[in-house]
Amino acid sequence: MNLVYEPKKIIDVSKSQATFKRALNCIPAGIYGHLGPSEGCMVPVSSYPLYMDHAQGAYIWDIDGNRIIDYMCGYGPNYLGYNDPDVDAAAAAQRKKGDCTTLISDITVEFAEEVCSTINMADWAFFAKNGNDVTQFAMMIARAYTGRKKMVLTKGWYHGVSPWTQKLGYSGIVEEDVCNNLYIEWNHPEQFEALCKQYDGQIAGFISQPYQHGNFCDNELPAPGYWQKIREICDKYGVVLIIDDVRAGFRIDIKGSDYHYGIKSDLSCFCKAIANGYNVSVLCGNKKLLNATSDVAYTGSYWLSAVPFAAGIATLRKAKALNATEENAKKGKKLTDGLKEIAKDNGFDLRVTGEPGMFYLRLANDLPSRVIHQDWVCECVKRGVFFTSHHNHFINYALSDEDIQYTWEVADEAYKVVRERYPQAEFIK
Ligand SMILES: Cc1ncc(COP(=O)(O)O)c(C=O)c1O
């Protein structure tokens, strides 16, 4: 690719780093969970901007004043662009009327109707706050409906932080938390059928992301016929089929990822993109599970607050009007096609996996330590383009062609820097 550009400025992150030092004294891990460095995706931590001052569209301005093109989108919620004016106006109007009140707003029903007319499999919608709230609820409904205990998960899963979704050996997790779980490999429906035979009458639910979008590995799409086979096995053995669309929802198909891959789930979990960053998650279900769902005790202080519902309605309506999901996928394809070409021009083999609106990057001709890719990501971040090394990325609708062009220039410069740094790497010669 023919790129002509001025060398990029290296951002100063000293205020972020000083704030992080303060945080380490008063907040566990400084920044806990996926937004902080503890998951190993920010190497070295000392080079990363860690705190924002404000955000708009495709950008974050950090507290050192740097503008950063953000390809992590808050790890999923930014779908139309940060502070989308239509979504924010709908939320502000509802805030004036009331948010967390004893009598709930009738906007709750309007949001449920909007969700059910958008998501293909949905006969009803239940609202909570985080993705974990609805994956946990889905598991409980599967148990309530079937009167069975066991759950089948696919390797590479992430369904939140409820103990049953975590792994034995993780801090705070004991055998009893995970003793009803069974595991299969991604794209191996025959393993699922074998478990259904072995544990006939004991498996309540099958829970899975619509495609394998795990961390630290290439992401994998379903093989042709995979989801149809899983649906058939669930029907044959009376197992509730749960799609965890918390991350991929609205990134592949606005009607739901199960619809995109040609099936209807029994339960689908949504969060992240559904209200463009306002805090709401949604469990959608089919009619047969309605009574069992009504029977399960499940609620939270803020789950029926009205402001996020107004934001959710505005997000879904705007996304449909703009074809945002398809447009984001086109932007993702354009960006990553260019990145692959730029990598190749510099002697690197960049692999892009997953769906285009939610792509995963890996350098195939890295050193075994994966250090070159990590360094390349860091050199991009230092020039104001926020990628991360071992997690999928996200595209938002506000990302422009100029942003993509800028990203390509940064990617090129960053590849040149790491080429110099690793002259011993075999492929560079
Ligand atoms: C596929 C998937 N399921 C569940 C969750 C949990 O969502 P939350 O962090 O909002 O509880 C996530 C969060 O990243 C996710 O990606």
CSV table of N, CA and C in Angstrom, one decimal, residues 86-101 103-108 110 278 304-313:
chain,number,residue,atom,x,y,z
A,86,ASP,N,-28.5,11.5,19.4
A,86,ASP,CA,-29.9,11.0,19.5
A,86,ASP,C,-30.2,10.1,20.7
A,87,VAL,N,-29.2,9.3,21.0
A,87,VAL,CA,-29.4,8.4,22.1
A,87,VAL,C,-29.3,9.2,23.4
A,88,ASP,N,-28.4,10.1,23.4
A,88,ASP,CA,-28.2,11.0,24.6
A,88,ASP,C,-29.4,11.9,24.9
A,89,ALA,N,-30.0,12.4,23.8
A,89,ALA,CA,-31.2,13.2,23.9
A,89,ALA,C,-32.4,12.4,24.5
A,90,ALA,N,-32.6,11.2,24.0
A,90,ALA,CA,-33.7,10.3,24.5
A,90,ALA,C,-33.4,10.0,26.0
A,91,ALA,N,-32.2,9.7,26.3
A,91,ALA,CA,-31.9,9.4,27.7
A,91,ALA,C,-32.1,10.7,28.6
A,92,ALA,N,-31.7,11.8,28.1
A,92,ALA,CA,-31.8,13.1,28.9
A,92,ALA,C,-33.3,13.4,29.1
A,93,ALA,N,-34.1,13.2,28.1
A,93,ALA,CA,-35.5,13.5,28.2
A,93,ALA,C,-36.2,12.6,29.3
A,94,GLN,N,-35.8,11.3,29.3
A,94,GLN,CA,-36.3,10.4,30.3
A,94,GLN,C,-35.8,10.7,31.7
A,95,ARG,N,-34.6,11.2,31.8
A,95,ARG,CA,-34.0,11.5,33.1
A,95,ARG,C,-34.8,12.6,33.7
A,96,LYS,N,-35.2,13.6,32.9
A,96,LYS,CA,-36.0,14.7,33.5
A,96,LYS,C,-37.3,14.2,34.0
A,97,LYS,N,-37.9,13.2,33.4
A,97,LYS,CA,-39.2,12.6,33.9
A,97,LYS,C,-39.0,11.7,35.1
A,98,GLY,N,-37.9,11.0,35.2
A,98,GLY,CA,-37.7,10.1,36.3
A,98,GLY,C,-36.9,8.9,35.8
A,99,ASP,N,-36.2,8.2,36.8
A,99,ASP,CA,-35.4,7.1,36.4
A,99,ASP,C,-35.7,5.9,37.2
A,100,CYS,N,-35.2,5.9,38.5
A,100,CYS,CA,-35.4,4.8,39.4
A,100,CYS,C,-36.5,5.1,40.4
A,101,THR,N,-37.7,4.7,40.1
A,101,THR,CA,-38.9,5.1,40.8
A,101,THR,C,-39.7,3.9,41.3
A,103,LEU,N,-43.0,3.4,41.1
A,103,LEU,CA,-43.8,2.9,39.9
A,103,LEU,C,-42.9,3.0,38.7
A,104,ILE,N,-42.8,1.9,38.0
A,104,ILE,CA,-41.8,1.9,36.9
A,104,ILE,C,-42.5,2.7,35.7
A,105,SER,N,-41.7,3.1,34.8
A,105,SER,CA,-42.2,3.9,33.6
A,105,SER,C,-42.7,2.9,32.6
A,106,ASP,N,-43.8,3.4,31.9
A,106,ASP,CA,-44.3,2.5,30.8
A,106,ASP,C,-43.4,2.4,29.6
A,107,ILE,N,-42.2,3.2,29.7
A,107,ILE,CA,-41.2,3.0,28.6
A,107,ILE,C,-40.6,1.6,28.7
A,108,THR,N,-40.7,1.0,29.8
A,108,THR,CA,-40.3,-0.4,30.0
A,108,THR,C,-41.0,-1.3,28.9
A,110,GLU,N,-42.5,-0.3,26.2
A,110,GLU,CA,-42.1,0.2,24.8
A,110,GLU,C,-40.8,-0.5,24.5
A,278,TYR,N,-25.4,2.9,27.6
A,278,TYR,CA,-26.3,3.0,28.8
A,278,TYR,C,-26.4,1.6,29.4
A,304,LEU,N,-34.9,-1.9,36.7
A,304,LEU,CA,-36.1,-1.4,35.9
A,304,LEU,C,-36.0,0.2,35.8
A,305,SER,N,-34.8,0.7,35.9
A,305,SER,CA,-34.6,2.2,35.8
A,305,SER,C,-34.8,2.5,34.3
A,306,ALA,N,-35.5,3.7,34.1
A,306,ALA,CA,-36.0,4.0,32.8
A,306,ALA,C,-35.1,4.7,31.8
A,307,VAL,N,-34.0,5.4,32.3
A,307,VAL,CA,-33.1,6.1,31.4
A,307,VAL,C,-32.5,5.2,30.4
A,308,PRO,N,-31.9,4.0,30.8
A,308,PRO,CA,-31.3,3.1,29.8
A,308,PRO,C,-32.3,2.6,28.9
A,309,PHE,N,-33.6,2.4,29.3
A,309,PHE,CA,-34.6,1.9,28.3
A,309,PHE,C,-34.8,2.9,27.2
A,310,ALA,N,-34.9,4.2,27.6
A,310,ALA,CA,-35.0,5.3,26.6
A,310,ALA,C,-33.8,5.2,25.6
A,311,ALA,N,-32.6,5.1,26.2
A,311,ALA,CA,-31.4,5.0,25.4
A,311,ALA,C,-31.5,3.8,24.4
A,312,GLY,N,-32.0,2.7,25.0
A,312,GLY,CA,-32.0,1.4,24.2
A,312,GLY,C,-33.0,1.5,23.0
A,313,ILE,N,-34.1,2.1,23.3
A,313,ILE,CA,-35.1,2.3,22.2
A,313,ILE,C,-34.4,3.2,21.1
